[in-house]
GROMACS .gro file of C-alpha atoms in nm:
model
  321
    1VAL     CA    1  12.196   8.128   8.705
    2LEU     CA    2  11.837   8.001   8.695
    3ALA     CA    3  11.784   8.150   8.349
    4LEU     CA    4  12.103   7.985   8.216
    5ALA     CA    5  12.008   7.651   8.371
    6ALA     CA    6  11.659   7.674   8.219
    7VAL     CA    7  11.803   7.744   7.872
    8LEU     CA    8  12.041   7.447   7.894
    9LEU     CA    9  11.782   7.210   8.035
   10PHE     CA   10  11.480   7.296   7.821
   11GLY     CA   11  11.675   7.392   7.510
   12GLY     CA   12  11.973   7.158   7.508
   13ALA     CA   13  11.823   6.836   7.640
   14PRO     CA   14  11.533   6.816   7.389
   15SER     CA   15  11.777   6.892   7.107
   16VAL     CA   16  12.000   6.600   7.207
   17LEU     CA   17  11.701   6.367   7.238
   18ALA     CA   18  11.561   6.475   6.903
   19THR     CA   19  11.898   6.426   6.731
   20ARG     CA   20  11.935   6.075   6.872
   21SER     CA   21  11.584   5.967   6.783
   22ALA     CA   22  11.617   6.110   6.431
   23ARG     CA   23  11.959   5.936   6.376
   24GLY     CA   24  12.138   6.250   6.269
   25VAL     CA   25  12.090   6.526   6.019
   26PRO     CA   26  12.037   6.311   5.708
   27SER     CA   27  11.720   6.161   5.846
   28LEU     CA   28  11.585   6.511   5.921
   29ARG     CA   29  11.585   6.569   5.546
   30ALA     CA   30  11.373   6.264   5.494
   31PRO     CA   31  11.000   6.287   5.418
   32ALA     CA   32  10.786   6.364   5.722
   33GLY     CA   33  10.600   6.036   5.688
   34SER     CA   34  10.920   5.838   5.743
   35LEU     CA   35  10.974   5.974   6.096
   36ARG     CA   36  10.827   5.811   6.401
   37GLY     CA   37  10.557   5.996   6.598
   38ARG     CA   38  10.650   6.250   6.859
   39PRO     CA   39  10.675   6.114   7.218
   40THR     CA   40  10.364   6.154   7.432
   41TRP     CA   41  10.548   6.362   7.694
   42ALA     CA   42  10.654   6.614   7.428
   43SER     CA   43  10.296   6.656   7.309
   44GLY     CA   44  10.187   6.702   7.669
   45LEU     CA   45  10.447   6.974   7.724
   46LEU     CA   46  10.337   7.152   7.407
   47SER     CA   47   9.971   7.136   7.513
   48ALA     CA   48  10.062   7.274   7.855
   49GLN     CA   49  10.260   7.555   7.693
   50VAL     CA   50   9.967   7.655   7.473
   51ALA     CA   51   9.730   7.641   7.772
   52LEU     CA   52   9.959   7.857   7.986
   53ALA     CA   53  10.012   8.104   7.703
   54THR     CA   54   9.636   8.138   7.656
   55THR     CA   55   9.585   8.190   8.031
   56LEU     CA   56   9.861   8.450   8.046
   57THR     CA   57   9.713   8.634   7.749
   58ALA     CA   58   9.370   8.637   7.914
   59GLY     CA   59   9.532   8.777   8.230
   60ALA     CA   60   9.703   9.050   8.026
   61VAL     CA   61   9.373   9.150   7.867
   62ILE     CA   62   9.203   9.160   8.210
   63GLY     CA   63   9.492   9.369   8.349
   64ALA     CA   64   9.469   9.618   8.063
   65ARG     CA   65   9.093   9.654   8.112
   66ALA     CA   66   9.139   9.698   8.487
   67LEU     CA   67   9.394   9.974   8.424
   68SER     CA   68   9.152  10.143   8.183
   69ASP     CA   69   8.872  10.123   8.442
   70LEU     CA   70   9.109  10.264   8.707
   71ARG     CA   71   9.189  10.564   8.490
   72GLU     CA   72   8.820  10.632   8.434
   73ALA     CA   73   8.724  10.588   8.803
   74ASP     CA   74   8.577  10.881   8.996
   75LEU     CA   75   8.859  11.037   9.199
   76GLY     CA   76   8.635  11.274   9.393
   77PHE     CA   77   8.791  11.575   9.218
   78GLU     CA   78   8.869  11.700   8.868
   79PRO     CA   79   9.245  11.720   8.799
   80ARG     CA   80   9.230  11.864   8.447
   81GLY     CA   81   9.374  12.212   8.422
   82VAL     CA   82   9.465  12.231   8.794
   83LEU     CA   83   9.809  12.328   8.923
   84SER     CA   84   9.929  12.279   9.281
   85VAL     CA   85  10.190  12.517   9.428
   86GLU     CA   86  10.310  12.415   9.776
   87LEU     CA   87  10.431  12.700   9.997
   88ALA     CA   88  10.665  12.691  10.297
   89ALA     CA   89  10.801  12.954  10.535
   90ALA     CA   90  11.144  13.076  10.426
   91GLY     CA   91  11.243  13.123  10.790
   92PRO     CA   92  11.129  13.014  11.138
   93ASP     CA   93  11.050  13.364  11.266
   94VAL     CA   94  10.740  13.439  11.056
   95PRO     CA   95  10.441  13.498  11.290
   96ARG     CA   96  10.139  13.279  11.226
   97PRO     CA   97   9.890  13.562  11.157
   98ALA     CA   98  10.128  13.692  10.891
   99ASN     CA   99  10.114  13.352  10.720
  100ALA     CA  100   9.738  13.381  10.675
  101GLU     CA  101   9.766  13.739  10.549
  102MET     CA  102  10.042  13.658  10.300
  103THR     CA  103   9.856  13.352  10.170
  104ALA     CA  104   9.537  13.558  10.125
  105ALA     CA  105   9.727  13.828   9.936
  106PHE     CA  106   9.895  13.567   9.718
  107LEU     CA  107   9.559  13.407   9.634
  108ALA     CA  108   9.413  13.745   9.539
  109ARG     CA  109   9.700  13.817   9.302
  110VAL     CA  110   9.687  13.466   9.152
  111ARG     CA  111   9.313  13.495   9.084
  112ALA     CA  112   9.384  13.815   8.889
  113MET     CA  113   9.629  13.636   8.657
  114PRO     CA  114   9.514  13.600   8.292
  115GLY     CA  115   9.358  13.261   8.223
  116VAL     CA  116   9.299  13.173   8.591
  117SER     CA  117   8.937  13.086   8.673
  118SER     CA  118   8.969  13.013   9.047
  119ALA     CA  119   9.222  12.951   9.323
  120GLY     CA  120   9.225  12.826   9.681
  121ALA     CA  121   9.462  12.691   9.943
  122VAL     CA  122   9.470  12.405  10.194
  123SER     CA  123   9.719  12.296  10.459
  124GLY     CA  124   9.932  11.993  10.376
  125SER     CA  125   9.917  11.856  10.024
  126ALA     CA  126   9.660  11.962   9.766
  127LEU     CA  127   9.471  11.632   9.766
  128SER     CA  128   9.498  11.450  10.097
  129GLY     CA  129   9.738  11.371  10.379
  130GLY     CA  130  10.033  11.575  10.494
  131ALA     CA  131   9.830  11.777  10.746
  132ALA     CA  132   9.831  11.762  11.124
  133GLY     CA  133   9.623  11.507  11.311
  134THR     CA  134   9.409  11.635  11.595
  135LEU     CA  135   9.175  11.508  11.865
  136PHE     CA  136   8.816  11.620  11.875
  137ARG     CA  137   8.481  11.551  12.035
  138VAL     CA  138   8.145  11.516  11.865
  139GLY     CA  139   7.821  11.643  12.016
  140TYR     CA  140   7.459  11.700  11.915
  141GLU     CA  141   7.196  11.955  12.003
  142SER     CA  142   6.999  11.680  12.176
  143GLY     CA  143   7.264  11.661  12.448
  144GLU     CA  144   7.397  11.314  12.363
  145ALA     CA  145   7.726  11.209  12.520
  146THR     CA  146   8.034  11.307  12.320
  147THR     CA  147   8.322  11.082  12.224
  148ARG     CA  148   8.690  11.162  12.170
  149ARG     CA  149   8.824  11.072  11.825
  150SER     CA  150   9.122  11.152  11.602
  151ALA     CA  151   9.115  11.297  11.250
  152THR     CA  152   9.321  11.512  11.015
  153LEU     CA  153   9.270  11.887  11.052
  154ARG     CA  154   9.292  12.075  10.721
  155LEU     CA  155   9.295  12.456  10.705
  156VAL     CA  156   9.127  12.612  10.401
  157GLN     CA  157   9.147  12.952  10.236
  158GLY     CA  158   8.971  13.074   9.925
  159ALA     CA  159   8.778  12.855   9.679
  160TYR     CA  160   8.965  12.533   9.750
  161PHE     CA  161   8.672  12.291   9.704
  162TYR     CA  162   8.543  12.469   9.393
  163THR     CA  163   8.887  12.481   9.229
  164LEU     CA  164   8.938  12.107   9.271
  165GLY     CA  165   8.580  12.030   9.167
  166ARG     CA  166   8.507  11.846   9.493
  167GLU     CA  167   8.133  11.795   9.525
  168ILE     CA  168   7.949  11.904   9.840
  169GLU     CA  169   7.733  11.605   9.940
  170GLU     CA  170   7.535  11.789  10.208
  171GLY     CA  171   7.515  12.148  10.328
  172ARG     CA  172   7.761  12.402  10.188
  173ALA     CA  173   8.132  12.472  10.150
  174LEU     CA  174   8.333  12.717  10.359
  175ARG     CA  175   8.295  13.078  10.243
  176ALA     CA  176   8.452  13.417  10.300
  177GLY     CA  177   8.239  13.494  10.605
  178ASP     CA  178   8.378  13.185  10.781
  179GLN     CA  179   8.736  13.313  10.781
  180GLY     CA  180   8.705  13.528  11.093
  181GLU     CA  181   8.814  13.449  11.443
  182GLY     CA  182   8.587  13.271  11.688
  183ALA     CA  183   8.398  12.947  11.656
  184ALA     CA  184   8.434  12.918  11.280
  185PRO     CA  185   8.221  12.641  11.124
  186VAL     CA  186   8.374  12.325  10.980
  187VAL     CA  187   8.324  12.101  10.679
  188VAL     CA  188   8.395  11.727  10.709
  189ASN     CA  189   8.463  11.472  10.438
  190GLU     CA  190   8.250  11.167  10.366
  191SER     CA  191   8.480  10.929  10.556
  192PHE     CA  192   8.452  11.141  10.870
  193ALA     CA  193   8.075  11.172  10.841
  194ARG     CA  194   8.027  10.799  10.790
  195ALA     CA  195   8.267  10.697  11.066
  196TYR     CA  196   8.162  10.941  11.340
  197LEU     CA  197   7.835  11.116  11.250
  198GLY     CA  198   7.613  10.829  11.134
  199TYR     CA  199   7.597  10.969  10.780
  200PRO     CA  200   7.387  10.920  10.563
  201ARG     CA  201   7.129  10.774  10.806
  202ARG     CA  202   7.160  11.091  11.009
  203SER     CA  203   7.227  11.441  10.885
  204ALA     CA  204   7.583  11.552  10.957
  205LEU     CA  205   7.456  11.912  10.990
  206GLU     CA  206   7.308  11.824  11.329
  207ALA     CA  207   7.653  11.766  11.478
  208ARG     CA  208   7.899  12.000  11.648
  209ILE     CA  209   8.274  11.948  11.684
  210ALA     CA  210   8.509  12.058  11.960
  211ILE     CA  211   8.878  12.050  11.863
  212THR     CA  212   9.124  11.972  12.141
  213GLY     CA  213   9.325  12.279  12.240
  214ASP     CA  214   9.076  12.512  12.071
  215ARG     CA  215   8.934  12.777  12.307
  216SER     CA  216   8.653  12.874  12.072
  217GLY     CA  217   8.430  12.592  12.192
  218TRP     CA  218   8.186  12.397  11.980
  219ARG     CA  219   8.200  12.445  11.604
  220GLU     CA  220   7.904  12.389  11.375
  221VAL     CA  221   7.926  12.132  11.092
  222VAL     CA  222   7.797  12.314  10.782
  223GLY     CA  223   7.882  12.066  10.506
  224VAL     CA  224   8.002  11.724  10.393
  225VAL     CA  225   8.248  11.712  10.103
  226GLU     CA  226   8.321  11.416   9.877
  227ASP     CA  227   8.628  11.202   9.957
  228VAL     CA  228   8.944  11.216   9.747
  229ARG     CA  229   8.998  10.860   9.621
  230MET     CA  230   9.357  10.823   9.501
  231PRO     CA  231   9.483  10.488   9.366
  232GLY     CA  232   9.606  10.267   9.650
  233VAL     CA  233   9.541  10.535   9.917
  234PRO     CA  234   9.226  10.481  10.126
  235PRO     CA  235   9.053  10.809  10.224
  236GLU     CA  236   9.098  10.917  10.585
  237PRO     CA  237   8.863  11.123  10.806
  238GLU     CA  238   8.928  11.495  10.758
  239VAL     CA  239   8.797  11.816  10.915
  240PHE     CA  240   8.822  12.145  10.721
  241THR     CA  241   8.805  12.489  10.878
  242ALA     CA  242   8.925  12.844  10.808
  243HIS     CA  243   9.299  12.904  10.778
  244SER     CA  244   9.277  13.197  11.020
  245VAL     CA  245   9.178  12.958  11.301
  246ARG     CA  246   9.527  12.810  11.320
  247PRO     CA  247   9.750  12.981  11.056
  248VAL     CA  248  10.037  12.777  10.915
  249ALA     CA  249  10.286  12.844  10.636
  250GLY     CA  250  10.274  12.496  10.483
  251MET     CA  251   9.987  12.559  10.241
  252ALA     CA  252   9.920  12.411   9.899
  253VAL     CA  253   9.768  12.663   9.657
  254VAL     CA  254   9.554  12.506   9.384
  255ILE     CA  255   9.504  12.706   9.063
  256SER     CA  256   9.251  12.623   8.795
  257GLY     CA  257   9.305  12.782   8.458
  258GLU     CA  258   9.374  12.744   8.089
  259GLY     CA  259   9.703  12.758   7.909
  260ASP     CA  260  10.049  12.617   7.968
  261PRO     CA  261  10.089  12.499   8.331
  262ASP     CA  262  10.460  12.587   8.322
  263VAL     CA  263  10.373  12.948   8.237
  264LEU     CA  264  10.118  12.959   8.522
  265ALA     CA  265  10.376  12.816   8.762
  266SER     CA  266  10.640  13.069   8.656
  267SER     CA  267  10.394  13.356   8.699
  268ALA     CA  268  10.291  13.231   9.043
  269ARG     CA  269  10.657  13.210   9.151
  270GLY     CA  270  10.714  13.568   9.037
  271ILE     CA  271  10.409  13.696   9.225
  272LEU     CA  272  10.516  13.518   9.544
  273ALA     CA  273  10.874  13.649   9.524
  274GLY     CA  274  10.756  14.009   9.494
  275LEU     CA  275  10.467  13.984   9.739
  276ALA     CA  276  10.576  13.755  10.023
  277PRO     CA  277  10.955  13.705  10.049
  278ASP     CA  278  10.898  13.517  10.375
  279LEU     CA  279  10.723  13.239  10.180
  280ALA     CA  280  10.900  13.006   9.939
  281VAL     CA  281  10.774  12.761   9.678
  282ARG     CA  282  10.846  12.405   9.794
  283SER     CA  283  10.712  12.223   9.487
  284VAL     CA  284  10.491  12.269   9.180
  285GLU     CA  285  10.278  11.983   9.048
  286HIS     CA  286  10.038  11.953   8.755
  287LEU     CA  287   9.759  11.737   8.896
  288PRO     CA  288   9.691  11.532   8.578
  289GLU     CA  289  10.061  11.433   8.574
  290LEU     CA  290  10.046  11.356   8.947
  291VAL     CA  291   9.744  11.127   8.902
  292GLU     CA  292   9.903  10.959   8.601
  293GLY     CA  293  10.219  10.901   8.803
  294MET     CA  294  10.019  10.727   9.073
  295HIS     CA  295   9.899  10.482   8.805
  296ALA     CA  296  10.261  10.401   8.712
  297PRO     CA  297  10.288  10.073   8.914
  298GLU     CA  298   9.966   9.934   8.764
  299ARG     CA  299  10.072  10.049   8.416
  300PHE     CA  300  10.413   9.882   8.455
  301VAL     CA  301  10.260   9.552   8.570
  302ALA     CA  302  10.005   9.555   8.285
  303GLY     CA  303  10.279   9.625   8.029
  304LEU     CA  304  10.503   9.353   8.171
  305LEU     CA  305  10.218   9.102   8.167
  306ALA     CA  306  10.134   9.192   7.807
  307ALA     CA  307  10.499   9.149   7.704
  308PHE     CA  308  10.520   8.807   7.871
  309ALA     CA  309  10.193   8.705   7.708
  310GLY     CA  310  10.323   8.807   7.364
  311ILE     CA  311  10.649   8.615   7.412
  312SER     CA  312  10.458   8.312   7.538
  313LEU     CA  313  10.221   8.312   7.240
  314THR     CA  314  10.515   8.345   7.000
  315LEU     CA  315  10.696   8.051   7.157
  316SER     CA  316  10.378   7.844   7.146
  317ALA     CA  317  10.327   7.924   6.780
  318ILE     CA  318  10.687   7.822   6.704
  319GLY     CA  319  10.640   7.503   6.902
  320LEU     CA  320  10.319   7.418   6.717
  321TYR     CA  321  10.488   7.481   6.382
   0.00000   0.00000   0.00000
């Protein structure tokens, strides 16, 4: 209704006024010098239209540059050539230790696939979120008082950090010797270290963490890993430890390799079906496509703004003519 009213008002009314002032069609064929000057208000409207069109075009250019900068921003990981395969228990009766064993066997078989350079697994989604929150306490060797906080607990198996290209800011990543039972060490992300451990003023490796409900006692912090910075999703504090500490079936296996991602995904499904029938593939995602999809709202807005700017400039040019 508004669009129709705008067309009638701004298209019909000026036409009627122009026809009256020009005294019909015959006078329109007269030499330009014989016509009276355009009304001041019409010139003002045309000037405003040109000014708005120029402003809109500048906004479209800024939006396109911002989208380009967003695509080139450091995400905290390298998505190229990485495939994420999310696993889930096919039934409720699978014991937790069996989950860790089946995931480890699956990773070993995946790493042996042609074209695969590395593979690892993490609880929840491959990048961030989707894992269980937990309470913990922080302590130091100096005997300082501990505080109770909440963070996301992420369980890791294999070369998860290396496969995603996540940089270790301090210390080291989790390794094979950390997978055993007992007080397994932990790695925290940058957000956790900055929020709770005084990083970078103070080394995060001086801290120990006690997870609520964990009978193993204090766990040593052995590393700080770079945050994952996804568009529109602020990083949250995360704690990473060995999968065997609290085995779950909801793991995301990340695979880095060359070749067609669909072929890799099909091969991974076949390995899982023959190796661990109690685990099922919930979803398969190619990380470059996932990242590009997260840019879709910004890309849509930039395209829409550019289209409006083009239409506005065209109308201004017609009006000037």
